[in-house]
PDB file of C-alpha atoms in Angstrom:
ATOM      1  CA  UNK P  16      42.242  -5.925 -16.943  1.00 47.00           C
ATOM      2  CA  UNK P  17      40.839  -2.908 -15.110  1.00 43.00           C
ATOM      3  CA  UNK P  18      40.651  -2.219 -11.403  1.00 47.00           C
ATOM      4  CA  UNK P  19      36.830  -2.144 -11.634  1.00 43.00           C
ATOM      5  CA  UNK P  20      36.216  -5.923 -11.534  1.00 44.00           C
ATOM      6  CA  UNK P  21      32.454  -5.900 -11.834  1.00 46.00           C
ATOM      7  CA  UNK P  22      29.729  -7.378  -9.708  1.00 44.00           C
ATOM      8  CA  UNK P  23      27.714  -8.866 -12.514  1.00 46.00           C
ATOM      9  CA  UNK P  24      26.919  -8.369 -16.169  1.00 48.00           C
ATOM     10  CA  UNK P  25      27.077  -4.661 -16.929  1.00 50.00           C
ATOM     11  CA  UNK P  26      27.535  -3.616 -13.294  1.00 46.00           C
ATOM     12  CA  UNK P  27      30.964  -2.557 -12.143  1.00 47.00           C
ATOM     13  CA  UNK P  28      31.996  -2.295  -8.505  1.00 41.00           C
ATOM     14  CA  UNK P  29      31.842   1.522  -8.540  1.00 42.00           C
ATOM     15  CA  UNK P  30      28.364   1.513 -10.121  1.00 44.00           C
ATOM     16  CA  UNK P  31      27.196  -1.009  -7.548  1.00 38.00           C
ATOM     17  CA  UNK P  32      28.489   1.116  -4.679  1.00 39.00           C
ATOM     18  CA  UNK P  33      26.891   4.259  -6.161  1.00 40.00           C
ATOM     19  CA  UNK P  34      23.551   2.482  -6.641  1.00 42.00           C
ATOM     20  CA  UNK P  35      23.690   1.137  -3.090  1.00 43.00           C
ATOM     21  CA  UNK P  36      24.421   4.567  -1.639  1.00 40.00           C
ATOM     22  CA  UNK P  37      21.470   6.036  -3.532  1.00 41.00           C
ATOM     23  CA  UNK P  38      19.165   3.305  -2.300  1.00 38.00           C
ATOM     24  CA  UNK P  39      20.231   3.903   1.296  1.00 38.00           C
ATOM     25  CA  UNK P  40      19.474   7.614   0.924  1.00 37.00           C
ATOM     26  CA  UNK P  41      16.013   6.888  -0.448  1.00 36.00           C
ATOM     27  CA  UNK P  42      15.296   4.248   2.189  1.00 36.00           C
ATOM     28  CA  UNK P  43      16.284   6.612   4.983  1.00 34.00           C
ATOM     29  CA  UNK P  44      13.860   9.259   3.726  1.00 35.00           C
ATOM     30  CA  UNK P  45      10.860   6.980   3.084  1.00 35.00           C
ATOM     31  CA  UNK P  46       9.101   5.139   5.925  1.00 37.00           C
ATOM     32  CA  UNK P  47       8.274   1.572   4.960  1.00 37.00           C
ATOM     33  CA  UNK P  48       6.677  -1.501   6.419  1.00 38.00           C
ATOM     34  CA  UNK P  49       8.063  -4.873   5.362  1.00 36.00           C
ATOM     35  CA  UNK P  50       5.759  -7.041   3.270  1.00 39.00           C
ATOM     36  CA  UNK P  51       5.872 -10.660   2.203  1.00 39.00           C
ATOM     37  CA  UNK P  52       7.882 -11.856  -0.775  1.00 41.00           C
ATOM     38  CA  UNK P  53      10.436  -9.085  -0.439  1.00 42.00           C
ATOM     39  CA  UNK P  54       8.062  -6.206  -1.173  1.00 46.00           C
ATOM     40  CA  UNK P  55       7.836  -3.063   0.893  1.00 50.00           C
ATOM     41  CA  UNK P  56       4.659  -1.293   1.894  1.00 48.00           C
ATOM     42  CA  UNK P  57       4.943   2.488   2.060  1.00 55.00           C
ATOM     43  CA  UNK P  58       3.532   3.883   5.264  1.00 63.00           C
ATOM     44  CA  UNK P  59       0.313   5.838   4.710  1.00 73.00           C
ATOM     45  CA  UNK P  60       0.744   9.587   5.091  1.00 78.00           C
ATOM     46  CA  UNK P  61      -1.111  12.060   7.259  1.00 83.00           C
ATOM     47  CA  UNK P  62      -1.632  13.182  10.842  1.00 90.00           C
ATOM     48  CA  UNK P  63      -4.390  12.450  13.357  1.00 94.00           C
ATOM     49  CA  UNK P  64      -7.459  14.528  12.550  1.00 93.00           C
ATOM     50  CA  UNK P  65      -6.621  14.893   8.852  1.00 95.00           C
ATOM     51  CA  UNK P  66      -9.761  14.567   6.744  1.00 96.00           C
ATOM     52  CA  UNK P  67      -9.454  11.667   4.316  1.00 97.00           C
ATOM     53  CA  UNK P  68     -12.817  11.603   2.564  1.00 98.00           C
ATOM     54  CA  UNK P  69     -16.466  12.559   3.078  1.00 98.00           C
ATOM     55  CA  UNK P  70     -18.507   9.644   4.401  1.00 98.00           C
ATOM     56  CA  UNK P  71     -20.990  10.111   1.550  1.00 98.00           C
ATOM     57  CA  UNK P  72     -18.222   9.510  -1.012  1.00 98.00           C
ATOM     58  CA  UNK P  73     -17.525   5.962   0.244  1.00 98.00           C
ATOM     59  CA  UNK P  74     -20.005   3.441  -1.175  1.00 98.00           C
ATOM     60  CA  UNK P  75     -21.513   0.822   1.137  1.00 97.00           C
ATOM     61  CA  UNK P  76     -19.802  -2.506   0.415  1.00 96.00           C
ATOM     62  CA  UNK P  77     -17.040  -0.688  -1.466  1.00 97.00           C
ATOM     63  CA  UNK P  78     -14.379   1.897  -0.947  1.00 97.00           C
ATOM     64  CA  UNK P  79     -12.301   4.797  -2.191  1.00 98.00           C
ATOM     65  CA  UNK P  80      -8.574   4.728  -2.941  1.00 96.00           C
ATOM     66  CA  UNK P  81      -6.699   7.848  -1.850  1.00 96.00           C
ATOM     67  CA  UNK P  82      -3.545   7.818  -3.967  1.00 94.00           C
ATOM     68  CA  UNK P  83      -1.790  10.748  -2.282  1.00 93.00           C
ATOM     69  CA  UNK P  84      -2.200   9.323   1.237  1.00 94.00           C
ATOM     70  CA  UNK P  85      -1.670   5.684   0.113  1.00 95.00           C
ATOM     71  CA  UNK P  86      -4.845   4.682   1.933  1.00 97.00           C
ATOM     72  CA  UNK P  87      -8.005   2.873   0.884  1.00 97.00           C
ATOM     73  CA  UNK P  88     -11.117   3.744   2.921  1.00 98.00           C
ATOM     74  CA  UNK P  89     -13.953   1.204   2.882  1.00 98.00           C
ATOM     75  CA  UNK P  90     -17.518   1.033   4.179  1.00 98.00           C
ATOM     76  CA  UNK P  91     -18.234  -2.701   4.667  1.00 97.00           C
ATOM     77  CA  UNK P  92     -21.717  -1.960   6.021  1.00 97.00           C
ATOM     78  CA  UNK P  93     -23.714   1.250   6.365  1.00 97.00           C
ATOM     79  CA  UNK P  94     -22.006   3.618   8.810  1.00 97.00           C
ATOM     80  CA  UNK P  95     -18.964   1.365   9.413  1.00 98.00           C
ATOM     81  CA  UNK P  96     -15.705   2.754   8.022  1.00 98.00           C
ATOM     82  CA  UNK P  97     -12.353   0.983   7.790  1.00 98.00           C
ATOM     83  CA  UNK P  98      -9.040   1.991   6.243  1.00 98.00           C
ATOM     84  CA  UNK P  99      -5.985   0.120   5.032  1.00 97.00           C
ATOM     85  CA  UNK P 100      -2.683   0.800   3.334  1.00 95.00           C
ATOM     86  CA  UNK P 101      -3.277   0.890  -0.413  1.00 95.00           C
ATOM     87  CA  UNK P 102       0.089  -0.764  -1.066  1.00 93.00           C
ATOM     88  CA  UNK P 103      -0.258  -4.450  -1.903  1.00 91.00           C
ATOM     89  CA  UNK P 104       1.668  -6.717   0.437  1.00 92.00           C
ATOM     90  CA  UNK P 105       2.772  -8.990  -2.402  1.00 89.00           C
ATOM     91  CA  UNK P 106       5.059  -6.801  -4.517  1.00 86.00           C
ATOM     92  CA  UNK P 107       4.307  -3.254  -3.323  1.00 84.00           C
ATOM     93  CA  UNK P 108       2.032  -2.258  -6.212  1.00 91.00           C
ATOM     94  CA  UNK P 109      -0.768   0.172  -5.428  1.00 92.00           C
ATOM     95  CA  UNK P 110      -4.230  -1.350  -5.352  1.00 94.00           C
ATOM     96  CA  UNK P 111      -6.289  -0.089  -8.263  1.00 93.00           C
ATOM     97  CA  UNK P 112      -9.964  -0.407  -7.424  1.00 95.00           C
ATOM     98  CA  UNK P 113     -12.586  -1.563  -4.956  1.00 97.00           C
ATOM     99  CA  UNK P 114     -15.430  -3.704  -6.281  1.00 94.00           C
ATOM    100  CA  UNK P 115     -17.808  -6.428  -5.141  1.00 94.00           C
ATOM    101  CA  UNK P 116     -16.499  -6.421  -1.561  1.00 94.00           C
ATOM    102  CA  UNK P 117     -12.840  -6.670  -2.586  1.00 96.00           C
ATOM    103  CA  UNK P 118      -9.865  -4.338  -2.773  1.00 96.00           C
ATOM    104  CA  UNK P 119      -8.168  -5.261  -6.052  1.00 96.00           C
ATOM    105  CA  UNK P 120      -4.479  -5.187  -6.969  1.00 94.00           C
ATOM    106  CA  UNK P 121      -4.156  -5.744 -10.704  1.00 88.00           C
ATOM    107  CA  UNK P 122      -0.362  -6.238 -10.671  1.00 86.00           C
ATOM    108  CA  UNK P 123      -0.756  -9.926  -9.813  1.00 87.00           C
ATOM    109  CA  UNK P 124      -4.526 -10.148  -9.196  1.00 88.00           C
ATOM    110  CA  UNK P 125      -4.528 -10.210  -5.394  1.00 95.00           C
ATOM    111  CA  UNK P 126      -7.866  -9.508  -3.701  1.00 96.00           C
ATOM    112  CA  UNK P 127      -8.331  -8.173  -0.165  1.00 97.00           C
ATOM    113  CA  UNK P 128     -11.481  -7.936   1.968  1.00 97.00           C
ATOM    114  CA  UNK P 129     -13.122  -4.525   2.469  1.00 98.00           C
ATOM    115  CA  UNK P 130     -14.072  -5.800   5.962  1.00 97.00           C
ATOM    116  CA  UNK P 131     -10.622  -6.376   7.415  1.00 97.00           C
ATOM    117  CA  UNK P 132      -7.994  -6.199   4.652  1.00 96.00           C
ATOM    118  CA  UNK P 133      -7.472  -9.968   4.741  1.00 96.00           C
ATOM    119  CA  UNK P 134      -6.368 -11.826   1.629  1.00 95.00           C
ATOM    120  CA  UNK P 135      -9.285 -13.254  -0.340  1.00 94.00           C
ATOM    121  CA  UNK P 136      -7.155 -14.408  -3.265  1.00 88.00           C
ATOM    122  CA  UNK P 137      -3.367 -14.472  -3.701  1.00 87.00           C
ATOM    123  CA  UNK P 138      -0.575 -14.421  -4.598  1.00 91.00           C
ATOM    124  CA  UNK P 139      -0.428 -11.992  -1.645  1.00 90.00           C
ATOM    125  CA  UNK P 140      -0.363 -13.940   1.612  1.00 91.00           C
ATOM    126  CA  UNK P 141      -0.377 -11.036   4.083  1.00 94.00           C
ATOM    127  CA  UNK P 142      -3.345  -8.704   4.743  1.00 97.00           C
ATOM    128  CA  UNK P 143      -3.285  -5.006   3.943  1.00 95.00           C
ATOM    129  CA  UNK P 144      -2.126  -3.176   7.085  1.00 96.00           C
ATOM    130  CA  UNK P 145      -4.990  -1.429   8.896  1.00 97.00           C
ATOM    131  CA  UNK P 146      -5.015   2.354   9.282  1.00 97.00           C
ATOM    132  CA  UNK P 147      -6.869   3.789  12.284  1.00 96.00           C
ATOM    133  CA  UNK P 148      -9.709   6.123  11.314  1.00 97.00           C
ATOM    134  CA  UNK P 149     -12.652   7.833  13.004  1.00 97.00           C
ATOM    135  CA  UNK P 150     -15.767   9.583  11.757  1.00 98.00           C
ATOM    136  CA  UNK P 151     -15.966  13.292  12.586  1.00 97.00           C
ATOM    137  CA  UNK P 152     -19.248  14.770  11.430  1.00 97.00           C
ATOM    138  CA  UNK P 153     -19.567  13.888   7.740  1.00 97.00           C
ATOM    139  CA  UNK P 154     -15.887  13.017   7.252  1.00 98.00           C
ATOM    140  CA  UNK P 155     -13.597  10.026   7.721  1.00 98.00           C
ATOM    141  CA  UNK P 156     -10.462  11.269   9.500  1.00 97.00           C
ATOM    142  CA  UNK P 157      -7.177   9.736  10.590  1.00 96.00           C
ATOM    143  CA  UNK P 158      -7.311   8.639  14.232  1.00 94.00           C
TER     144      UNK P 158
END
């Protein structure tokens, strides 16, 4: 018998402690928002005034996913711009497209409204967190 008794199949106590220490280091460096079902939603990145996208690049009734900033910008009706975290609140997958008035996460087929980020179809049961934006000239910017 060894001194490393094991936490579970294939995981020894030392490996568990090392893995836990690494996870704490990552968690401390990455801002997150808690989501339902144990997922975590990464906080969108950027500073107030940062240009996200040109208004002309956001289709009316649709939206644009900005992978680097982890934001989806939508235009529910002409001249009205909204933004939400692009991280699904179900299991922290990134949403993959915007179509027919819905923000789509293909990981588990959740749909969110381009109007307010609310859940249109689960398994997600929490809306996408809103991101404050303004229009400055021909650009959508972080507020």
